[in-house]
PDB file of C-alpha atoms and ligand atoms in Angstrom:
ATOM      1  CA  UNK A  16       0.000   0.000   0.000  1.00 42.00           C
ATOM      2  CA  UNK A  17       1.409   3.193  -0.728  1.00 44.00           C
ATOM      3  CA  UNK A  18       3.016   4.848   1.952  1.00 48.00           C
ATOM      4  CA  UNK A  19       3.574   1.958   4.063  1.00 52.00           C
ATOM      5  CA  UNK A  20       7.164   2.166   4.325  1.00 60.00           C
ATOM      6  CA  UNK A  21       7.707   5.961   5.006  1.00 53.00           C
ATOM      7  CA  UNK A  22       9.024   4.919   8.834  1.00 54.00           C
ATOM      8  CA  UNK A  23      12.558   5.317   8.903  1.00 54.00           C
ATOM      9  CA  UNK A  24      14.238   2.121   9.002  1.00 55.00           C
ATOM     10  CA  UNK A  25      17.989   1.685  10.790  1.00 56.00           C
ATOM     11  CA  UNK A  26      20.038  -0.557   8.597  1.00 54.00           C
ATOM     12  CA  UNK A  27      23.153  -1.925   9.893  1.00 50.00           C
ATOM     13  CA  UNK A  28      26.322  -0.309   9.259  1.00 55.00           C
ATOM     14  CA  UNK A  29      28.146   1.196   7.110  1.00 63.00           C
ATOM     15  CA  UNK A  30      29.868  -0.955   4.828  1.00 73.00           C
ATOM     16  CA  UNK A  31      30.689  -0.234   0.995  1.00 79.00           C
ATOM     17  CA  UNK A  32      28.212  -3.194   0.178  1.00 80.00           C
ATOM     18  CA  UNK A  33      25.621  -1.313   2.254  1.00 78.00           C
ATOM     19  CA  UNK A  34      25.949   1.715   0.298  1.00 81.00           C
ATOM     20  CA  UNK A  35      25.911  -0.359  -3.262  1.00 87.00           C
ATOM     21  CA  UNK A  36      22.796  -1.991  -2.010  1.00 85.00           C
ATOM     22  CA  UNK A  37      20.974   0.791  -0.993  1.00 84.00           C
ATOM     23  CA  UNK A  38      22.104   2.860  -4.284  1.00 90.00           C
ATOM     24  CA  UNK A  39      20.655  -0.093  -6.075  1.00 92.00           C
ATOM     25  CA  UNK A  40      17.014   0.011  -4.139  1.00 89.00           C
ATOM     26  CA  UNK A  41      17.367   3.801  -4.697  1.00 92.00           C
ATOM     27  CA  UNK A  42      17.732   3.215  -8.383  1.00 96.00           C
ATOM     28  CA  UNK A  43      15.283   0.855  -8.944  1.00 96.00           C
ATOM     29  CA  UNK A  44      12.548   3.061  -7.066  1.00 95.00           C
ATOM     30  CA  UNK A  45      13.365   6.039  -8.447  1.00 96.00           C
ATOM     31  CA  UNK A  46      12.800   4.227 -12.340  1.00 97.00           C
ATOM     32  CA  UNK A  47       9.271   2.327 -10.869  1.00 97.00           C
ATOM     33  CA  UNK A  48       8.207   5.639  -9.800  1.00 95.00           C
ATOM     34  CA  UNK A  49       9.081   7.552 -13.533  1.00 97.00           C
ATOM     35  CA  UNK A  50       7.416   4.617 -15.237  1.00 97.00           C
ATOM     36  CA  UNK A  51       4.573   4.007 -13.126  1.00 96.00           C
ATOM     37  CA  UNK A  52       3.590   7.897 -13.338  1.00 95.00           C
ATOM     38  CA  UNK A  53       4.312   7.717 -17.077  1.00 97.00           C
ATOM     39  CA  UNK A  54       2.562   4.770 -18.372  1.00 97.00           C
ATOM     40  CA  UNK A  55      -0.067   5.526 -16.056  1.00 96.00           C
ATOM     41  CA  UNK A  56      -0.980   8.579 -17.447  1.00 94.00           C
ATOM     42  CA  UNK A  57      -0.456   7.054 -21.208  1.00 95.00           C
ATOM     43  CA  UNK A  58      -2.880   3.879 -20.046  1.00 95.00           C
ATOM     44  CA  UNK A  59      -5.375   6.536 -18.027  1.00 94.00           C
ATOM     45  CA  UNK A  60      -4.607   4.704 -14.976  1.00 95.00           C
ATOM     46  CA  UNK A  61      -5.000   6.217 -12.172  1.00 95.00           C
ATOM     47  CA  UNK A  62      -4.330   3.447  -9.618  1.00 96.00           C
ATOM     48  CA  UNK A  63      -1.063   3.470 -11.242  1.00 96.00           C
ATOM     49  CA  UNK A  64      -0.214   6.909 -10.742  1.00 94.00           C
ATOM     50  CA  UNK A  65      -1.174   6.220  -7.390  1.00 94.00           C
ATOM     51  CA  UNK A  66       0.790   3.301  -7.076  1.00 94.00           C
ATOM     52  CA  UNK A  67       3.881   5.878  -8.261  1.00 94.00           C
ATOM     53  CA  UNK A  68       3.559   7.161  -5.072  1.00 91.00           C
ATOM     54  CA  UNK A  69       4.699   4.346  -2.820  1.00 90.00           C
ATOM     55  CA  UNK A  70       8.182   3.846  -5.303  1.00 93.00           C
ATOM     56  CA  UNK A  71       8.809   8.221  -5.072  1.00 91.00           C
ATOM     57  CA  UNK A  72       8.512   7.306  -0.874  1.00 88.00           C
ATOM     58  CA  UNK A  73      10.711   4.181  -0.705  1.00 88.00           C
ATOM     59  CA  UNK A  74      13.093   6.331  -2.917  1.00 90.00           C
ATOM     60  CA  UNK A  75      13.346   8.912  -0.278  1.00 86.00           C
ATOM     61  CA  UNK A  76      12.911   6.321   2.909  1.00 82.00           C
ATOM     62  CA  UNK A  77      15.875   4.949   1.371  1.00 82.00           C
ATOM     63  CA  UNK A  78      17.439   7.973  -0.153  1.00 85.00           C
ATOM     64  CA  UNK A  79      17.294   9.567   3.271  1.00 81.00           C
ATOM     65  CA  UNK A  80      18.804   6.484   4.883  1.00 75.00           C
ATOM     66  CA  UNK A  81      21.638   6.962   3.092  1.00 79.00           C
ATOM     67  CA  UNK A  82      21.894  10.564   3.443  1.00 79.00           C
ATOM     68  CA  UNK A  83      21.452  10.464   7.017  1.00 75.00           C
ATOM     69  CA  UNK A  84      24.013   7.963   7.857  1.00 72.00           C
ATOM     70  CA  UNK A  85      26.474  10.585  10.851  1.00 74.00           C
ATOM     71  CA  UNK A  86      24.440  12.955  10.300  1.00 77.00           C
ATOM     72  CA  UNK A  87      22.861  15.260  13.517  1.00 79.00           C
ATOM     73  CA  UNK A  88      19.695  14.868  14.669  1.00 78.00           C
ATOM     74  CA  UNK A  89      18.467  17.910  13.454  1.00 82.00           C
ATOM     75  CA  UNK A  90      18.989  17.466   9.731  1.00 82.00           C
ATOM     76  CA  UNK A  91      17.685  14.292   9.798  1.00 79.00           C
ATOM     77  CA  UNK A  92      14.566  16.030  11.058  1.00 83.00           C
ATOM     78  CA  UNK A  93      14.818  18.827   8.070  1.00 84.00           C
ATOM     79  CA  UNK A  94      15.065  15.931   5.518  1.00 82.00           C
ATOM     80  CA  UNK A  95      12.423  14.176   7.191  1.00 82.00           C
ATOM     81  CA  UNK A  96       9.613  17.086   7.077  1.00 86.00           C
ATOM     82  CA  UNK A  97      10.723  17.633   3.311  1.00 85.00           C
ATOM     83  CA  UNK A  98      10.063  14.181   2.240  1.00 83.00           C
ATOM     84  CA  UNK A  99       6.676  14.670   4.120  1.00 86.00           C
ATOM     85  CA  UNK A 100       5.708  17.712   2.018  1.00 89.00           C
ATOM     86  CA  UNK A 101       6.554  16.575  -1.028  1.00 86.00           C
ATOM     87  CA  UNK A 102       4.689  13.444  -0.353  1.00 86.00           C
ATOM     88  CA  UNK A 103       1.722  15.072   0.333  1.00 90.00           C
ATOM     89  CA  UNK A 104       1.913  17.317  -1.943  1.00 90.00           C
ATOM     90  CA  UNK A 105       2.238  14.458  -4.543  1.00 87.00           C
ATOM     91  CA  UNK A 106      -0.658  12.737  -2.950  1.00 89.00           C
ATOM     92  CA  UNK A 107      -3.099  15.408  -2.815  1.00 92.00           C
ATOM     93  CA  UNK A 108      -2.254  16.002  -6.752  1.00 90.00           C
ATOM     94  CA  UNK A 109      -3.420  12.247  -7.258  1.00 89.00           C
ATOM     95  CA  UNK A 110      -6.387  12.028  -4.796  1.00 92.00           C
ATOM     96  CA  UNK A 111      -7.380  15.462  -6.603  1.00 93.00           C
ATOM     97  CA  UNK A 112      -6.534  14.790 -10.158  1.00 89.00           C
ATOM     98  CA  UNK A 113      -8.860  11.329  -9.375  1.00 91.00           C
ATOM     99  CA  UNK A 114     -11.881  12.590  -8.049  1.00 92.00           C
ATOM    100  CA  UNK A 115     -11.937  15.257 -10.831  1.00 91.00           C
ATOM    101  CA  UNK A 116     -12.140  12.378 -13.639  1.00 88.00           C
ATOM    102  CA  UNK A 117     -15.157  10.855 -11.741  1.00 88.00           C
ATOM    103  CA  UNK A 118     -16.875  13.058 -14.200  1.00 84.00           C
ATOM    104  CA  UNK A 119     -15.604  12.128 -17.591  1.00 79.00           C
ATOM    105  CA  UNK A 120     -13.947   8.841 -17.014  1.00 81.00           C
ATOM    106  CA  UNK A 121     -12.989   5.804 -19.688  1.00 90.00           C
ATOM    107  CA  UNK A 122     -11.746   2.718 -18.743  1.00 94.00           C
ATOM    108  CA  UNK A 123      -7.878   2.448 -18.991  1.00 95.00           C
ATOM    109  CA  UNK A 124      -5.939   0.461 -21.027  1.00 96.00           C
ATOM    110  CA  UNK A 125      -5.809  -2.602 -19.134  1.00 96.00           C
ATOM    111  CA  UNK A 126      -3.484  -4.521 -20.744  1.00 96.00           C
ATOM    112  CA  UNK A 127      -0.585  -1.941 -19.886  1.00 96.00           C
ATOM    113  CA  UNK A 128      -2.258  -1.599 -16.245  1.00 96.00           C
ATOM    114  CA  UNK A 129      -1.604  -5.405 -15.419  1.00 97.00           C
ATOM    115  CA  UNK A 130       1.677  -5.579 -16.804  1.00 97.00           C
ATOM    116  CA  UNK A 131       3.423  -2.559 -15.261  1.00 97.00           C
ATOM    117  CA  UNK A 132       1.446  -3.637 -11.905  1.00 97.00           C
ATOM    118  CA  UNK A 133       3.579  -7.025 -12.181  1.00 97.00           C
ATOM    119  CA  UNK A 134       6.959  -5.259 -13.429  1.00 97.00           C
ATOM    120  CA  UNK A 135       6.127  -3.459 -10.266  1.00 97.00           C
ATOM    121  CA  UNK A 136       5.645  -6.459  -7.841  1.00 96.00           C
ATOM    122  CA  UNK A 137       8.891  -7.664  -9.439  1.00 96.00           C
ATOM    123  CA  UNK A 138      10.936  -4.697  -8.470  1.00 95.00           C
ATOM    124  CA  UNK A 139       9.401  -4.591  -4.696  1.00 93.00           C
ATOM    125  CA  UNK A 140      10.326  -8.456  -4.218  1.00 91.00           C
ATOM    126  CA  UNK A 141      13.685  -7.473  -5.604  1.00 91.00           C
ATOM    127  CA  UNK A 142      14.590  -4.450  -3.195  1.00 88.00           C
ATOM    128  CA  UNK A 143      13.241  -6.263  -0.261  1.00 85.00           C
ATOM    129  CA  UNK A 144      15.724  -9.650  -1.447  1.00 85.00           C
ATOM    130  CA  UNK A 145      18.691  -7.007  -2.021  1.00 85.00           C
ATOM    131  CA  UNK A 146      18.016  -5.124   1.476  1.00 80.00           C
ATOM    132  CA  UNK A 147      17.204  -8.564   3.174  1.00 76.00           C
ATOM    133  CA  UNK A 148      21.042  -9.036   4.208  1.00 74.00           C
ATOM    134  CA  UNK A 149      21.229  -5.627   5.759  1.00 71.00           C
ATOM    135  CA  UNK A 150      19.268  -5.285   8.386  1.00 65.00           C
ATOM    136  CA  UNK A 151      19.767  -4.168  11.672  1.00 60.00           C
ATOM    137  CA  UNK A 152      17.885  -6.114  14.596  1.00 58.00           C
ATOM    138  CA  UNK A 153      14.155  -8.071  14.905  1.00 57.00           C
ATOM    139  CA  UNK A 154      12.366  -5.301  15.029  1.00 57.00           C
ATOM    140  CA  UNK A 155      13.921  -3.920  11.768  1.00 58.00           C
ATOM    141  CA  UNK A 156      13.257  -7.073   9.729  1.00 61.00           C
ATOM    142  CA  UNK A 157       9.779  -6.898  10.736  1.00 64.00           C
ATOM    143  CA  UNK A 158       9.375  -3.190   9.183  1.00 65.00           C
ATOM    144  CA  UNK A 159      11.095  -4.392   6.063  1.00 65.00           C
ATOM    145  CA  UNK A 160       9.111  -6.872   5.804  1.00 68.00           C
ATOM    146  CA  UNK A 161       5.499  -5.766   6.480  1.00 71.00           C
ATOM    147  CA  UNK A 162       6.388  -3.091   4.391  1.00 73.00           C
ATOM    148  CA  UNK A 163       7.275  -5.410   1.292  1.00 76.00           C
ATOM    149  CA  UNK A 164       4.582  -7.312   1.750  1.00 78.00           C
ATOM    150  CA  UNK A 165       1.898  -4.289   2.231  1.00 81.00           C
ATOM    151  CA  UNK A 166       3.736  -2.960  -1.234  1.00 89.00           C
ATOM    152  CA  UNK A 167       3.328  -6.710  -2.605  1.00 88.00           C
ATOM    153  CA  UNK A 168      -0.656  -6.635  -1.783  1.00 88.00           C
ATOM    154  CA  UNK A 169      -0.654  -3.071  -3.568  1.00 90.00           C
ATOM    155  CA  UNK A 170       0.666  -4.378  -6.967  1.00 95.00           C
ATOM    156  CA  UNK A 171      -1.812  -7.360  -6.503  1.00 95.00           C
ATOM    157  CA  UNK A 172      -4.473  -4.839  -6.213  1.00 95.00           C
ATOM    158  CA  UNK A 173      -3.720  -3.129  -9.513  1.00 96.00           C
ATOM    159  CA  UNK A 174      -3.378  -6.296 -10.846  1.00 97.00           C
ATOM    160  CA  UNK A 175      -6.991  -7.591 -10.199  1.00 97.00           C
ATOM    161  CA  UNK A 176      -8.520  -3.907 -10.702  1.00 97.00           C
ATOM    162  CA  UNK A 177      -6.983  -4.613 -14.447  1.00 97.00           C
ATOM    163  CA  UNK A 178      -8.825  -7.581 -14.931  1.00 97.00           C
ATOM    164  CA  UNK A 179     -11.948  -5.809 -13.295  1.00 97.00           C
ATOM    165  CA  UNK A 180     -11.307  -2.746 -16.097  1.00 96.00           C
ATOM    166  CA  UNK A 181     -11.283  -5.354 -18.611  1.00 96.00           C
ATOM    167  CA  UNK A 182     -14.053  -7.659 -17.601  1.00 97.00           C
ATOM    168  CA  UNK A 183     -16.296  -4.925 -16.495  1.00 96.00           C
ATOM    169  CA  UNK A 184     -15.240  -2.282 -19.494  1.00 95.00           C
ATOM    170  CA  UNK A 185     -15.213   0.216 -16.810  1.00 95.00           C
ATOM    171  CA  UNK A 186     -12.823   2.689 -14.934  1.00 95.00           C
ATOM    172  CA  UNK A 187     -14.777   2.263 -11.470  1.00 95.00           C
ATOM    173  CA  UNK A 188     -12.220  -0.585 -10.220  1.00 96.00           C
ATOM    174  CA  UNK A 189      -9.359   2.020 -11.253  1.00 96.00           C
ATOM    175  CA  UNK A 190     -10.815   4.711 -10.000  1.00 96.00           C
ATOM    176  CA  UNK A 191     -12.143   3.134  -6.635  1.00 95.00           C
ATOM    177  CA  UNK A 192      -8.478   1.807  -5.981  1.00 95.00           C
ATOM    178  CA  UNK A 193      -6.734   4.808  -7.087  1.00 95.00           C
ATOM    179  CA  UNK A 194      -8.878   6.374  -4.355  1.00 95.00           C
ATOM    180  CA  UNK A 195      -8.549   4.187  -2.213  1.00 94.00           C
ATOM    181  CA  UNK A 196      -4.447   4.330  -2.168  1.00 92.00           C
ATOM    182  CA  UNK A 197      -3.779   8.381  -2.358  1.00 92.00           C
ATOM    183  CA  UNK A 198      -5.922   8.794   0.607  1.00 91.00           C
ATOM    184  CA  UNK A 199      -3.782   6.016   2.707  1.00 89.00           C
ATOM    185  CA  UNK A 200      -0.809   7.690   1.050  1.00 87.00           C
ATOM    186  CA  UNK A 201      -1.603  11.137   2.175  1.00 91.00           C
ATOM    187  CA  UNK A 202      -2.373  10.108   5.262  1.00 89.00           C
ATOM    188  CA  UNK A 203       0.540   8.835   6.171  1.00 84.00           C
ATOM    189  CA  UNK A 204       2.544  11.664   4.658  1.00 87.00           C
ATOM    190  CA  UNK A 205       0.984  13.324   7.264  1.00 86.00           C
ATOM    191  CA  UNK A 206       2.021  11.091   9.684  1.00 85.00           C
ATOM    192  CA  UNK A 207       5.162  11.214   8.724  1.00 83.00           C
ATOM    193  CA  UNK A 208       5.311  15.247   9.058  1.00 86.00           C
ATOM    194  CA  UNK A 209       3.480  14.969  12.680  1.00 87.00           C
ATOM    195  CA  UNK A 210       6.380  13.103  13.590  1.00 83.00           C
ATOM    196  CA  UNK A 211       9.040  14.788  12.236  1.00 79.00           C
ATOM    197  CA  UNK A 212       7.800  18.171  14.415  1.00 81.00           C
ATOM    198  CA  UNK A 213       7.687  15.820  17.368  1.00 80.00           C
ATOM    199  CA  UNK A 214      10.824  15.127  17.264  1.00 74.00           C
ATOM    200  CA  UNK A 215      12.271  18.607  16.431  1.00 69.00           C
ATOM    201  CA  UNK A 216      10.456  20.160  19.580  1.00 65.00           C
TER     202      UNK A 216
HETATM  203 ZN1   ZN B 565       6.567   0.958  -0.135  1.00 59.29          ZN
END
């Protein structure tokens, strides 16, 4: 689910493999996120888009991760409350851009919906095998992995709203999910911001 992974997570170390991996989960998150936005606006699907979401906050969970390694408290708090705005920024965009096509809606292309949903699943099971090794305590696993797996049941979701587009010949499924996912994704962003003042008072 997007948004499900936006609690910083402590790796272990600070090894040159560390770094490589997390570069890597960077990478392939940042790409997920250009394509998903792309072909979902080429395919007029919105869950999609808001799948995009989830990969641009992994990118700067991990991005951040990386960043923040030595760094003081306080500029890990900075970074934190400007990956929260831009995530909510990003999500209200979606969860508005959505409700406006209620209006004038087509069904996407759902051909291109299922198959980027499943390039998708791919590259989530991939970062959470690469980042597997790395981390840091019980606790820790069980973020990583929740969070993988809440990110696995997303894709799934796109997935089966696909086949409901193309059974049905409707946009509702798309729609309803798309929904459905910016307004968990916004809400954490928010969470994520509530936390970061916490801290910094
Ligand atoms: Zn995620």
């Amino acid at each position: 689910m997007p948004g499900c992974c936006n609690n910083e997570i402590e790796f272990d170390g600070q090894s040159p493999q560390y770094r490589r991996v997390l570069w890597t989960v960077i990478a392939i998150n940042a790409v997920m996120f250009a394509v998903e936005i792309v072909t979902g606006a080429l395919s007029g699907s919105k869950a999609l888009q808001a799948d995009a979401l989830d990969f641009a906050g992994d990118t700067g969970t991990y991005a951040l991760s990386l960043w923040v390694i030595g760094k003081p408290l306080l500029w890990r708090t900075r970074a934190a409350t400007l990956k929260g705005a831009s995530l909510l920024v990003m999500g209200l965009v979606i969860l508005v851009t959505t409700l406006l096509s209620f209006g004038n809606a087509a069904p996407p292309l759902a051909g291109w919906m299922g198959g980027i949903a499943l390039l998708a699943l791919a590259a989530n099971v991939t970062s959470a095998l690469l980042l597997m090794r790395f981390r840091n305590g019980d606790a820790n696993i069980r973020s990583v992995w929740l969070c993988s797996r809440n990110d696995a049941i997303g894709n799934v979701g796109v997935i089966a709203a696909a086949g409901l587009v193309a059974w049905l010949n409707s946009p509702w499924p798309d729609l309803i999910l798309a929904l459905v996912m910016a307004s968990l994704f916004t809400h954490s962003a928010f969470s994520i911001l509530r936390q970061a003042r916490h801290e910094s008072s």
